[in-house]
């Protein structure tokens, strides 16, 4: 029965998660650096007011350059970083070769992109800022987050019937 | 120094730091920057319901859940220790627009006039918080990423599908902010 389900929902090629057995990453110490990276990122998000509903409205109403400056300069720094990593074959701190999966095009980027854009302007938050907003004390955003989790679940449930 | 930190940070300080998270995650463990995947991992961990899309080894992606937990704590630290109390500065034109619709409280980044427990059961609050959240979760997964995964990570890696996604995020946002939102706020 489960195997038949799998045939009805073929794994799209853009699917980045596989069912390979987990690598030896069970030790807590391995993960703590990502918690710290998240904390730094959450502080920057909040201090830059990227998590502000007002900033998102200003962006979409073309009333302020702030968000364009943040995203634009982030992309420029990210681009230079990846270029340097590739050019000098820089490895991870544990000596692995850095590999970045290419993004494959499908219609989901159009339909899903438009749908997410609507939600972004209404809630004033993309997924990252939702977590930071709750941290700043806006407890009701827990409901928005749960609703976003529900949205992800519904997508997973019906993805076989959606155009991709 | 602390005085400077307590002010809102300008884009040319914050943007480059956000950009540096891309190489930081790659160097720390070969991880692509992306946040909306965390929502999928939460589904896979808590409510997989036998759905193939949620049947994968989410434990391997635990770093991502720790990363978003960190973002939560970061928001807390910034709000309680690194911010001067006082109203958020917003563009004068936006203030004029919002005042017409009764939004005058600028003391939080999340406007208390709109996002509070009481308004959750009003049409306006339910559309903004419940429907809005649903669109964020559904749309990001359908698009295969959000602002971090597509707009920042994808564009940094010169991926044209990410450019398509980012343009669509913006079109959806322009539509909602300028056409739908004035109507929703008048409810």
Short mmCIF file of C-alpha atoms in Angstrom, two decimals:
data_model
loop_
_atom_site.label_atom_id
_atom_site.label_comp_id
_atom_site.label_asym_id
_atom_site.label_seq_id
_atom_site.Cartn_x
_atom_site.Cartn_y
_atom_site.Cartn_z
CA UNK A 1 0.00 0.00 0.00
CA UNK A 2 2.71 2.41 0.99
CA UNK A 3 4.75 1.42 -2.05
CA UNK A 4 1.79 2.18 -4.32
CA UNK A 5 1.54 5.63 -2.74
CA UNK A 6 5.13 6.19 -3.66
CA UNK A 7 4.38 5.50 -7.30
CA UNK A 8 1.53 8.02 -7.30
CA UNK A 9 3.80 10.65 -5.85
CA UNK A 10 7.00 10.30 -7.77
CA UNK A 11 9.89 12.04 -6.10
CA UNK A 12 10.43 15.26 -8.04
CA UNK A 13 14.00 15.76 -9.03
CA UNK A 14 14.30 19.00 -7.08
CA UNK A 15 13.74 17.11 -3.87
CA UNK A 16 16.82 17.78 -1.79
CA UNK A 17 16.24 15.23 0.95
CA UNK A 18 16.96 11.58 0.47
CA UNK A 19 16.36 8.64 2.71
CA UNK A 20 20.00 7.79 3.09
CA UNK A 21 21.02 6.68 6.55
CA UNK A 22 22.14 9.54 8.73
CA UNK A 23 25.79 10.37 8.78
CA UNK A 24 27.53 10.19 12.13
CA UNK A 25 26.18 13.51 13.35
CA UNK A 26 24.46 12.38 16.49
CA UNK A 27 26.74 14.22 18.89
CA UNK A 28 25.24 17.39 20.28
CA UNK A 29 28.54 19.22 19.98
CA UNK A 30 28.32 18.93 16.24
CA UNK A 31 25.17 21.00 16.15
CA UNK A 32 25.83 23.68 18.71
CA UNK A 33 27.63 25.88 16.18
CA UNK A 34 24.43 26.09 14.16
CA UNK A 35 22.55 27.22 17.26
CA UNK A 36 25.12 29.98 17.73
CA UNK A 37 24.93 30.93 14.03
CA UNK A 38 21.14 31.13 14.44
CA UNK A 39 21.42 33.38 17.50
CA UNK A 40 23.73 35.80 15.67
CA UNK A 41 21.45 35.76 12.68
CA UNK A 42 18.35 36.34 14.83
CA UNK A 43 20.01 39.36 16.45
CA UNK A 44 20.95 40.84 13.06
CA UNK A 45 17.45 40.16 11.70
CA UNK A 46 15.88 41.98 14.60
CA UNK A 47 18.34 44.89 14.77
CA UNK A 48 18.03 45.45 11.01
CA UNK A 49 14.24 45.45 11.42
CA UNK A 50 13.97 42.85 8.67
CA UNK A 51 11.36 41.20 10.91
CA UNK A 52 9.31 44.40 11.04
CA UNK A 53 5.87 44.31 9.47
CA UNK A 54 6.34 48.03 8.77
CA UNK A 55 9.60 47.50 6.88
CA UNK A 56 7.95 44.89 4.67
CA UNK A 57 5.10 47.29 3.88
CA UNK A 58 7.60 50.05 3.04
CA UNK A 59 9.39 47.67 0.68
CA UNK A 60 6.28 46.60 -1.21
CA UNK A 61 4.94 50.17 -1.34
CA UNK A 62 8.30 51.51 -2.55
CA UNK A 63 8.45 53.91 0.39
CA UNK A 64 11.92 53.01 1.66
CA UNK A 65 15.17 51.65 0.28
CA UNK A 66 16.03 49.79 3.50
CA UNK A 67 14.90 46.24 2.62
CA UNK A 68 16.28 46.48 -0.92
CA UNK A 69 19.60 47.57 0.58
CA UNK A 70 19.63 44.68 3.06
CA UNK A 71 18.73 41.96 0.55
CA UNK A 72 20.85 43.47 -2.24
CA UNK A 73 24.02 43.82 -0.15
CA UNK A 74 23.46 40.35 1.36
CA UNK A 75 23.32 38.87 -2.15
CA UNK A 76 26.47 40.73 -3.25
CA UNK A 77 28.40 39.46 -0.19
CA UNK A 78 26.99 35.94 -0.67
CA UNK A 79 27.94 35.97 -4.36
CA UNK A 80 31.52 37.07 -3.70
CA UNK A 81 31.82 34.46 -0.91
CA UNK A 82 30.64 31.59 -3.08
CA UNK A 83 32.87 32.75 -5.93
CA UNK A 84 35.87 32.76 -3.57
CA UNK A 85 34.95 29.33 -2.16
CA UNK A 86 34.76 27.89 -5.68
CA UNK A 87 37.85 29.67 -7.00
CA UNK A 88 40.12 28.64 -4.13
CA UNK A 89 38.44 25.26 -3.48
CA UNK A 90 37.96 26.22 0.15
CA UNK A 91 36.94 23.28 2.34
CA UNK A 92 34.70 23.04 5.40
CA UNK A 93 36.24 23.22 8.86
CA UNK A 94 36.19 19.41 8.97
CA UNK A 95 37.98 19.23 5.62
CA UNK A 96 35.06 18.27 3.37
CA UNK A 97 34.74 19.60 -0.14
CA UNK A 98 32.00 22.23 -0.31
CA UNK A 99 29.13 21.17 -2.55
CA UNK A 100 26.10 23.26 -3.38
CA UNK A 101 23.10 21.60 -5.02
CA UNK A 102 21.91 23.51 -8.09
CA UNK A 103 18.26 24.63 -8.08
CA UNK A 104 16.18 22.98 -10.79
CA UNK A 105 13.41 24.95 -12.39
CA UNK A 106 9.80 23.87 -12.07
CA UNK A 107 6.50 25.76 -12.21
CA UNK A 108 6.35 25.67 -8.43
CA UNK A 109 8.79 28.54 -8.30
CA UNK A 110 6.19 30.65 -10.13
CA UNK A 111 2.97 29.53 -8.42
CA UNK A 112 4.53 28.95 -5.03
CA UNK A 113 6.52 32.15 -5.33
CA UNK A 114 3.39 34.22 -5.96
CA UNK A 115 1.56 32.52 -3.07
CA UNK A 116 4.46 33.09 -0.68
CA UNK A 117 4.70 36.73 -1.81
CA UNK A 118 1.07 37.29 -0.81
CA UNK A 119 1.69 35.74 2.60
CA UNK A 120 4.93 37.70 3.08
CA UNK A 121 3.15 41.04 2.66
CA UNK A 122 0.21 40.07 4.89
CA UNK A 123 2.18 38.62 7.79
CA UNK A 124 5.18 40.92 7.30
CA UNK A 125 7.39 37.89 7.74
CA UNK A 126 9.12 35.17 5.81
CA UNK A 127 9.78 31.93 7.73
CA UNK A 128 12.98 33.12 9.48
CA UNK A 129 11.49 36.32 10.88
CA UNK A 130 8.51 34.36 12.26
CA UNK A 131 10.84 32.68 14.75
CA UNK A 132 12.52 35.99 15.62
CA UNK A 133 9.18 37.81 16.00
CA UNK A 134 8.07 35.24 18.58
CA UNK A 135 11.38 35.78 20.37
CA UNK A 136 10.77 39.53 20.60
CA UNK A 137 7.66 38.78 22.64
CA UNK A 138 4.95 38.81 19.96
CA UNK A 139 3.55 35.53 21.31
CA UNK A 140 0.53 35.46 19.00
CA UNK A 141 2.89 34.83 16.06
CA UNK A 142 3.05 31.24 17.36
CA UNK A 143 -0.33 30.90 15.65
CA UNK A 144 1.08 32.26 12.37
CA UNK A 145 3.97 29.79 12.65
CA UNK A 146 1.62 26.86 13.33
CA UNK A 147 -0.44 27.97 10.35
CA UNK A 148 2.71 28.05 8.20
CA UNK A 149 3.54 24.51 9.36
CA UNK A 150 0.00 23.51 8.41
CA UNK A 151 0.50 25.13 4.99
CA UNK A 152 3.68 23.13 4.45
CA UNK A 153 1.87 19.95 5.48
CA UNK A 154 -1.03 20.61 3.09
CA UNK A 155 1.45 21.20 0.28
CA UNK A 156 3.15 17.89 1.09
CA UNK A 157 -0.19 16.10 1.16
CA UNK A 158 -1.42 17.46 -2.19
CA UNK A 159 1.80 18.02 -4.10
CA UNK A 160 1.03 15.13 -6.45
CA UNK A 161 -2.03 17.01 -7.71
CA UNK A 162 -0.35 20.41 -8.10
CA UNK A 163 1.31 21.59 -11.33
CA UNK A 164 5.10 21.44 -11.13
CA UNK B 1 29.54 51.17 21.15
CA UNK B 2 26.49 49.83 22.99
CA UNK B 3 24.67 53.03 22.06
CA UNK B 4 25.29 52.29 18.39
CA UNK B 5 24.19 48.67 18.76
CA UNK B 6 20.96 49.72 20.44
CA UNK B 7 19.94 51.85 17.45
CA UNK B 8 18.29 50.14 14.47
CA UNK B 9 21.13 48.96 12.21
CA UNK B 10 21.42 50.52 8.75
CA UNK B 11 21.13 48.26 5.70
CA UNK B 12 24.82 48.54 4.82
CA UNK B 13 25.74 47.01 8.18
CA UNK B 14 23.03 44.36 8.42
CA UNK B 15 22.93 43.25 4.77
CA UNK B 16 26.60 42.23 4.52
CA UNK B 17 26.38 40.33 7.85
CA UNK B 18 23.33 38.45 6.55
CA UNK B 19 25.29 37.72 3.36
CA UNK B 20 28.14 36.26 5.43
CA UNK B 21 25.79 33.63 6.84
CA UNK B 22 26.02 31.96 3.39
CA UNK B 23 29.77 31.12 3.59
CA UNK B 24 29.48 30.62 7.37
CA UNK B 25 27.00 27.73 7.00
CA UNK B 26 28.97 26.25 4.09
CA UNK B 27 32.22 26.34 6.06
CA UNK B 28 30.64 25.14 9.30
CA UNK B 29 29.23 21.99 7.76
CA UNK B 30 28.42 22.20 4.05
CA UNK B 31 24.92 23.50 4.75
CA UNK B 32 22.98 25.59 2.26
CA UNK B 33 21.35 28.67 3.78
CA UNK B 34 17.60 28.09 3.86
CA UNK B 35 15.01 28.53 6.55
CA UNK B 36 11.66 27.39 5.19
CA UNK B 37 12.92 23.78 5.11
CA UNK B 38 12.66 23.86 8.90
CA UNK B 39 8.86 23.85 8.52
CA UNK B 40 9.11 20.68 6.44
CA UNK B 41 11.37 19.04 9.03
CA UNK B 42 8.85 19.89 11.76
CA UNK B 43 6.13 18.17 9.69
CA UNK B 44 8.39 15.18 9.07
CA UNK B 45 9.21 14.91 12.77
CA UNK B 46 5.75 15.52 14.23
CA UNK B 47 3.01 14.80 11.68
CA UNK B 48 4.46 12.76 8.79
CA UNK B 49 1.09 10.92 8.40
CA UNK B 50 2.64 8.48 5.93
CA UNK B 51 2.99 11.22 3.30
CA UNK B 52 5.97 10.46 1.02
CA UNK B 53 7.06 14.13 1.05
CA UNK B 54 7.61 13.87 4.79
CA UNK B 55 9.21 10.43 4.75
CA UNK B 56 12.93 11.14 4.90
CA UNK B 57 15.53 11.17 7.59
CA UNK B 58 14.76 14.53 9.17
CA UNK B 59 17.23 13.83 11.97
CA UNK B 60 19.98 14.41 9.44
CA UNK B 61 18.63 17.95 9.05
CA UNK B 62 18.51 18.70 12.78
CA UNK B 63 21.06 21.46 12.30
CA UNK B 64 18.33 23.46 10.55
CA UNK B 65 15.98 23.13 13.53
CA UNK B 66 18.77 24.28 15.85
CA UNK B 67 19.44 27.18 13.52
CA UNK B 68 15.81 28.41 13.71
CA UNK B 69 15.78 27.88 17.48
CA UNK B 70 18.82 30.15 17.53
CA UNK B 71 16.94 32.75 15.49
CA UNK B 72 14.19 32.67 18.13
CA UNK B 73 16.73 33.30 20.92
CA UNK B 74 18.45 35.95 18.81
CA UNK B 75 15.18 37.83 18.46
CA UNK B 76 14.73 37.62 22.22
CA UNK B 77 18.25 38.86 23.01
CA UNK B 78 17.97 41.73 20.52
CA UNK B 79 14.57 42.84 21.79
CA UNK B 80 15.26 42.62 25.52
CA UNK B 81 18.92 43.62 25.78
CA UNK B 82 19.97 45.41 22.61
CA UNK B 83 17.10 47.77 21.84
CA UNK B 84 16.18 51.15 23.26
CA UNK B 85 12.50 51.43 24.07
CA UNK B 86 10.62 53.80 21.84
CA UNK B 87 8.59 53.83 18.68
CA UNK B 88 9.85 52.22 15.48
CA UNK B 89 10.74 54.84 12.86
CA UNK B 90 8.71 54.33 9.71
CA UNK B 91 8.43 56.12 6.39
CA UNK B 92 6.16 59.20 6.71
CA UNK B 93 4.07 58.11 3.73
CA UNK B 94 3.43 54.71 5.32
CA UNK B 95 2.49 56.37 8.62
CA UNK B 96 -0.04 58.54 6.78
CA UNK B 97 -1.47 55.53 4.93
CA UNK B 98 -1.74 53.39 8.07
CA UNK B 99 -3.15 56.15 10.28
CA UNK B 100 -6.13 56.35 7.91
CA UNK B 101 -6.83 52.73 8.81
CA UNK B 102 -6.40 53.13 12.54
CA UNK B 103 -2.86 51.76 12.91
CA UNK B 104 -1.02 54.20 15.11
CA UNK B 105 0.96 52.06 17.55
CA UNK B 106 4.58 51.86 16.38
CA UNK B 107 6.09 50.50 19.58
CA UNK B 108 6.81 47.02 18.25
CA UNK B 109 8.23 45.66 15.03
CA UNK B 110 5.07 43.55 14.94
CA UNK B 111 2.22 46.11 15.09
CA UNK B 112 0.21 45.48 18.24
CA UNK B 113 -2.88 47.02 16.63
CA UNK B 114 -3.04 44.15 14.16
CA UNK B 115 -1.27 41.16 15.68
CA UNK B 116 -2.65 40.33 19.11
CA UNK B 117 -4.55 37.45 20.72
CA UNK B 118 -7.84 39.35 20.79
CA UNK B 119 -7.85 40.14 17.08
CA UNK B 120 -7.17 36.51 16.19
CA UNK B 121 -10.90 35.83 16.06
CA UNK B 122 -11.77 38.89 13.96
CA UNK B 123 -11.87 38.65 10.16
CA UNK B 124 -8.93 41.04 9.85
CA UNK B 125 -6.77 39.22 12.38
CA UNK B 126 -7.61 35.77 11.05
CA UNK B 127 -6.72 36.77 7.48
CA UNK B 128 -3.43 38.36 8.50
CA UNK B 129 -2.24 35.73 10.97
CA UNK B 130 -3.92 32.43 10.10
CA UNK B 131 -4.41 32.76 6.33
CA UNK B 132 -1.19 34.75 5.94
CA UNK B 133 0.82 32.12 7.81
CA UNK B 134 -0.73 29.35 5.74
CA UNK B 135 0.25 31.12 2.50
CA UNK B 136 3.81 31.53 3.78
CA UNK B 137 4.16 27.83 4.63
CA UNK B 138 2.38 26.53 1.53
CA UNK B 139 4.01 28.97 -0.88
CA UNK B 140 7.59 28.58 0.32
CA UNK B 141 7.47 24.80 0.10
CA UNK B 142 5.74 24.89 -3.31
CA UNK B 143 8.44 27.32 -4.50
CA UNK B 144 11.14 25.16 -2.91
CA UNK B 145 12.52 27.96 -0.76
CA UNK B 146 11.96 31.38 0.75
CA UNK B 147 13.81 34.66 0.88
CA UNK B 148 16.86 32.95 2.38
CA UNK B 149 16.96 29.85 0.19
CA UNK B 150 16.10 31.50 -3.13
CA UNK B 151 16.67 35.27 -2.88
CA UNK B 152 19.92 35.10 -0.91
CA UNK B 153 21.41 31.60 -1.28
CA UNK B 154 20.07 30.92 -4.78
CA UNK B 155 20.98 34.29 -6.27
CA UNK B 156 24.41 34.16 -4.58
CA UNK B 157 25.00 30.90 -6.41
CA UNK B 158 23.73 32.41 -9.70
CA UNK B 159 20.76 30.07 -9.98
CA UNK B 160 18.24 31.42 -12.48
CA UNK B 161 15.28 29.43 -11.07
CA UNK B 162 15.89 31.35 -7.84
CA UNK B 163 15.67 34.61 -9.77
CA UNK B 164 12.29 33.50 -11.16
CA UNK B 165 11.15 32.63 -7.63
CA UNK B 166 12.39 35.95 -6.21
CA UNK B 167 10.60 37.95 -8.92
CA UNK B 168 7.40 36.02 -8.14
CA UNK B 169 7.82 36.69 -4.38
CA UNK B 170 7.98 40.39 -5.21
CA UNK B 171 4.97 40.33 -7.57
CA UNK B 172 2.89 38.54 -4.92
CA UNK B 173 4.05 40.98 -2.26
CA UNK B 174 3.32 44.09 -4.35
CA UNK B 175 -0.15 42.77 -5.09
CA UNK B 176 -0.93 41.93 -1.46
CA UNK B 177 0.50 45.12 0.04
CA UNK B 178 -1.08 47.53 -2.43
CA UNK B 179 -4.32 45.85 -3.47
CA UNK B 180 -5.38 43.27 -0.89
CA UNK B 181 -4.07 44.79 2.32
CA UNK B 182 -5.92 48.15 2.19
CA UNK B 183 -9.11 46.14 1.81
CA UNK B 184 -8.24 43.67 4.58
CA UNK B 185 -7.30 46.48 6.97
CA UNK B 186 -10.67 48.13 6.38
CA UNK B 187 -12.53 45.00 7.60
#
